[in-house]
PDB file of C-alpha atoms in Angstrom:
ATOM      1  CA  UNK A 192      47.701  -9.145  57.500  1.00  0.00           C
ATOM      2  CA  UNK A 193      48.163 -12.545  54.997  1.00  0.00           C
ATOM      3  CA  UNK A 194      49.010 -14.547  57.908  1.00  0.00           C
ATOM      4  CA  UNK A 195      45.999 -13.319  60.050  1.00  0.00           C
ATOM      5  CA  UNK A 196      43.654 -13.661  57.266  1.00  0.00           C
ATOM      6  CA  UNK A 197      44.878 -17.189  56.661  1.00  0.00           C
ATOM      7  CA  UNK A 198      44.276 -18.126  60.058  1.00  0.00           C
ATOM      8  CA  UNK A 199      41.034 -16.889  59.827  1.00  0.00           C
ATOM      9  CA  UNK A 200      40.559 -18.816  56.562  1.00  0.00           C
ATOM     10  CA  UNK A 201      41.623 -21.878  58.131  1.00  0.00           C
ATOM     11  CA  UNK A 202      39.087 -21.747  61.196  1.00  0.00           C
ATOM     12  CA  UNK A 203      36.431 -20.893  58.432  1.00  0.00           C
ATOM     13  CA  UNK A 204      37.140 -24.238  56.730  1.00  0.00           C
ATOM     14  CA  UNK A 205      37.115 -26.083  59.785  1.00  0.00           C
ATOM     15  CA  UNK A 206      33.480 -24.736  60.574  1.00  0.00           C
ATOM     16  CA  UNK A 207      32.193 -25.574  57.093  1.00  0.00           C
ATOM     17  CA  UNK A 208      33.732 -29.078  57.508  1.00  0.00           C
ATOM     18  CA  UNK A 209      31.987 -29.419  60.708  1.00  0.00           C
ATOM     19  CA  UNK A 210      28.786 -28.102  59.541  1.00  0.00           C
ATOM     20  CA  UNK A 211      29.028 -30.252  56.593  1.00  0.00           C
ATOM     21  CA  UNK A 212      29.471 -33.426  58.838  1.00  0.00           C
ATOM     22  CA  UNK A 213      26.583 -32.398  61.037  1.00  0.00           C
ATOM     23  CA  UNK A 214      24.076 -31.685  58.132  1.00  0.00           C
ATOM     24  CA  UNK A 215      25.616 -35.487  56.809  1.00  0.00           C
ATOM     25  CA  UNK A 216      24.884 -37.153  60.146  1.00  0.00           C
ATOM     26  CA  UNK A 217      21.175 -35.572  60.201  1.00  0.00           C
ATOM     27  CA  UNK A 218      20.825 -36.779  56.693  1.00  0.00           C
ATOM     28  CA  UNK A 219      21.941 -40.338  57.509  1.00  0.00           C
ATOM     29  CA  UNK A 220      24.943 -39.652  55.194  1.00  0.00           C
ATOM     30  CA  UNK A 221      23.033 -38.110  52.229  1.00  0.00           C
ATOM     31  CA  UNK A 222      24.704 -34.930  50.684  1.00  0.00           C
ATOM     32  CA  UNK A 223      23.071 -31.776  51.918  1.00  0.00           C
ATOM     33  CA  UNK A 224      21.531 -29.456  49.710  1.00  0.00           C
ATOM     34  CA  UNK A 225      22.468 -26.125  50.722  1.00  0.00           C
ATOM     35  CA  UNK A 226      20.841 -23.240  48.828  1.00  0.00           C
ATOM     36  CA  UNK A 227      23.307 -20.786  47.255  1.00  0.00           C
ATOM     37  CA  UNK A 228      21.874 -17.999  49.091  1.00  0.00           C
ATOM     38  CA  UNK A 229      20.915 -17.532  52.772  1.00  0.00           C
ATOM     39  CA  UNK A 230      20.126 -13.976  52.527  1.00  0.00           C
ATOM     40  CA  UNK A 231      23.849 -12.704  53.357  1.00  0.00           C
ATOM     41  CA  UNK A 232      25.991 -10.705  50.689  1.00  0.00           C
ATOM     42  CA  UNK A 233      28.904 -13.426  50.920  1.00  0.00           C
ATOM     43  CA  UNK A 234      31.108 -11.421  48.756  1.00  0.00           C
ATOM     44  CA  UNK A 235      33.645  -8.898  49.681  1.00  0.00           C
ATOM     45  CA  UNK A 236      34.398  -5.980  47.228  1.00  0.00           C
ATOM     46  CA  UNK A 237      37.897  -5.405  47.644  1.00  0.00           C
ATOM     47  CA  UNK A 238      39.876  -3.585  45.109  1.00  0.00           C
ATOM     48  CA  UNK A 239      43.580  -4.983  44.820  1.00  0.00           C
ATOM     49  CA  UNK A 240      45.090  -1.595  45.872  1.00  0.00           C
ATOM     50  CA  UNK A 241      42.648  -1.282  48.888  1.00  0.00           C
ATOM     51  CA  UNK A 242      44.503  -0.101  52.211  1.00  0.00           C
ATOM     52  CA  UNK A 243      44.975  -2.643  55.136  1.00  0.00           C
ATOM     53  CA  UNK A 244      42.423  -0.952  57.174  1.00  0.00           C
ATOM     54  CA  UNK A 245      40.005  -1.411  54.376  1.00  0.00           C
ATOM     55  CA  UNK A 246      40.501  -5.257  54.103  1.00  0.00           C
ATOM     56  CA  UNK A 247      40.449  -5.812  57.840  1.00  0.00           C
ATOM     57  CA  UNK A 248      37.217  -3.876  58.341  1.00  0.00           C
ATOM     58  CA  UNK A 249      35.659  -5.583  55.599  1.00  0.00           C
ATOM     59  CA  UNK A 250      36.500  -9.002  57.102  1.00  0.00           C
ATOM     60  CA  UNK A 251      35.648  -7.582  60.355  1.00  0.00           C
ATOM     61  CA  UNK A 252      32.073  -6.655  59.394  1.00  0.00           C
ATOM     62  CA  UNK A 253      31.833 -10.184  57.594  1.00  0.00           C
ATOM     63  CA  UNK A 254      32.719 -12.065  61.039  1.00  0.00           C
ATOM     64  CA  UNK A 255      30.029  -9.682  62.740  1.00  0.00           C
ATOM     65  CA  UNK A 256      27.467 -10.859  60.078  1.00  0.00           C
ATOM     66  CA  UNK A 257      28.507 -14.298  60.413  1.00  0.00           C
ATOM     67  CA  UNK A 258      28.034 -14.351  64.276  1.00  0.00           C
ATOM     68  CA  UNK A 259      24.497 -13.041  63.960  1.00  0.00           C
ATOM     69  CA  UNK A 260      23.654 -15.551  61.292  1.00  0.00           C
ATOM     70  CA  UNK A 261      24.525 -18.485  63.606  1.00  0.00           C
ATOM     71  CA  UNK A 262      23.154 -16.912  66.392  1.00  0.00           C
ATOM     72  CA  UNK A 263      19.516 -16.663  64.340  1.00  0.00           C
ATOM     73  CA  UNK A 264      20.104 -20.386  63.203  1.00  0.00           C
ATOM     74  CA  UNK A 265      20.426 -21.627  66.842  1.00  0.00           C
ATOM     75  CA  UNK A 266      17.267 -20.026  67.750  1.00  0.00           C
ATOM     76  CA  UNK A 267      15.634 -21.667  65.061  1.00  0.00           C
ATOM     77  CA  UNK A 268      16.454 -25.399  65.742  1.00  0.00           C
ATOM     78  CA  UNK A 269      15.212 -27.412  68.487  1.00  0.00           C
ATOM     79  CA  UNK A 270      17.875 -30.066  68.498  1.00  0.00           C
ATOM     80  CA  UNK A 271      20.265 -29.470  71.743  1.00  0.00           C
ATOM     81  CA  UNK A 272      23.546 -30.434  69.938  1.00  0.00           C
ATOM     82  CA  UNK A 273      22.490 -28.568  66.433  1.00  0.00           C
ATOM     83  CA  UNK A 274      21.867 -25.177  68.606  1.00  0.00           C
ATOM     84  CA  UNK A 275      24.804 -25.859  70.723  1.00  0.00           C
ATOM     85  CA  UNK A 276      27.073 -26.249  67.650  1.00  0.00           C
ATOM     86  CA  UNK A 277      25.949 -23.059  66.001  1.00  0.00           C
ATOM     87  CA  UNK A 278      26.364 -21.242  69.272  1.00  0.00           C
ATOM     88  CA  UNK A 279      29.968 -22.172  69.440  1.00  0.00           C
ATOM     89  CA  UNK A 280      30.716 -21.265  65.644  1.00  0.00           C
ATOM     90  CA  UNK A 281      28.848 -17.649  66.554  1.00  0.00           C
ATOM     91  CA  UNK A 282      31.233 -17.216  69.526  1.00  0.00           C
ATOM     92  CA  UNK A 283      34.151 -18.166  67.271  1.00  0.00           C
ATOM     93  CA  UNK A 284      32.999 -15.655  64.785  1.00  0.00           C
ATOM     94  CA  UNK A 285      32.727 -12.954  67.445  1.00  0.00           C
ATOM     95  CA  UNK A 286      36.167 -13.825  68.525  1.00  0.00           C
ATOM     96  CA  UNK A 287      37.448 -13.302  64.788  1.00  0.00           C
ATOM     97  CA  UNK A 288      36.033  -9.965  64.750  1.00  0.00           C
ATOM     98  CA  UNK A 289      37.537  -8.928  68.062  1.00  0.00           C
ATOM     99  CA  UNK A 290      40.761  -9.937  66.548  1.00  0.00           C
ATOM    100  CA  UNK A 291      40.111  -7.954  63.352  1.00  0.00           C
ATOM    101  CA  UNK A 292      38.860  -5.052  65.503  1.00  0.00           C
ATOM    102  CA  UNK A 293      42.457  -5.250  67.707  1.00  0.00           C
ATOM    103  CA  UNK A 294      44.510  -4.852  64.281  1.00  0.00           C
ATOM    104  CA  UNK A 295      42.497  -2.050  63.455  1.00  0.00           C
ATOM    105  CA  UNK A 296      43.035  -0.367  66.634  1.00  0.00           C
ATOM    106  CA  UNK A 297      46.594  -1.233  66.307  1.00  0.00           C
ATOM    107  CA  UNK A 298      46.882   0.438  62.667  1.00  0.00           C
ATOM    108  CA  UNK A 299      45.314   3.411  64.120  1.00  0.00           C
ATOM    109  CA  UNK A 300      48.196   3.677  66.858  1.00  0.00           C
ATOM    110  CA  UNK A 301      50.542   3.012  63.964  1.00  0.00           C
ATOM    111  CA  UNK A 302      49.773   3.184  60.465  1.00  0.00           C
ATOM    112  CA  UNK A 303      52.969   1.525  59.148  1.00  0.00           C
ATOM    113  CA  UNK A 304      53.505  -1.293  61.512  1.00  0.00           C
ATOM    114  CA  UNK A 305      52.462  -3.891  59.284  1.00  0.00           C
ATOM    115  CA  UNK A 306      55.093  -2.995  56.547  1.00  0.00           C
ATOM    116  CA  UNK A 307      57.969  -3.804  59.019  1.00  0.00           C
ATOM    117  CA  UNK A 308      59.827  -6.749  58.722  1.00  0.00           C
ATOM    118  CA  UNK A 309      58.919  -9.216  60.961  1.00  0.00           C
ATOM    119  CA  UNK A 310      56.326  -7.225  62.443  1.00  0.00           C
ATOM    120  CA  UNK A 311      53.848  -9.162  65.130  1.00  0.00           C
ATOM    121  CA  UNK A 312      50.426  -7.738  64.806  1.00  0.00           C
ATOM    122  CA  UNK A 313      49.645  -8.964  68.683  1.00  0.00           C
ATOM    123  CA  UNK A 314      52.936  -7.635  70.384  1.00  0.00           C
ATOM    124  CA  UNK A 315      52.086  -6.129  73.578  1.00  0.00           C
ATOM    125  CA  UNK A 316      48.317  -6.709  72.864  1.00  0.00           C
ATOM    126  CA  UNK A 317      45.822  -9.044  74.457  1.00  0.00           C
ATOM    127  CA  UNK A 318      43.880 -10.797  71.832  1.00  0.00           C
ATOM    128  CA  UNK A 319      40.765 -12.670  72.398  1.00  0.00           C
ATOM    129  CA  UNK A 320      37.471 -11.994  74.402  1.00  0.00           C
TER     130      UNK A 320
END
């Protein structure tokens, strides 16, 4: 679970950096003013003793929420490159959600597979769209 979450977090950081670069370019190098709130609840209330499935389900739901957010953002902008950027990020979020759903499906098949040494979360599975 940790490996998958780290990979997703790295993707999210790349999205953030690309978005900040886009904003900086649009503002002529000026630091963008980004509101603390955008209408979404960004926190995940996960207890330290949460089950794997609860963690993965919460992360999947955030990915679905983010996909929707970026699709709506794409609808609101007129600039083609910005719209395509938002749609690309939305697609990435959709893929993240699909990956997490596949992990949930795998957990249903074998609830203890994460606990085995060298468990490969994607062994025998097609991951992606």
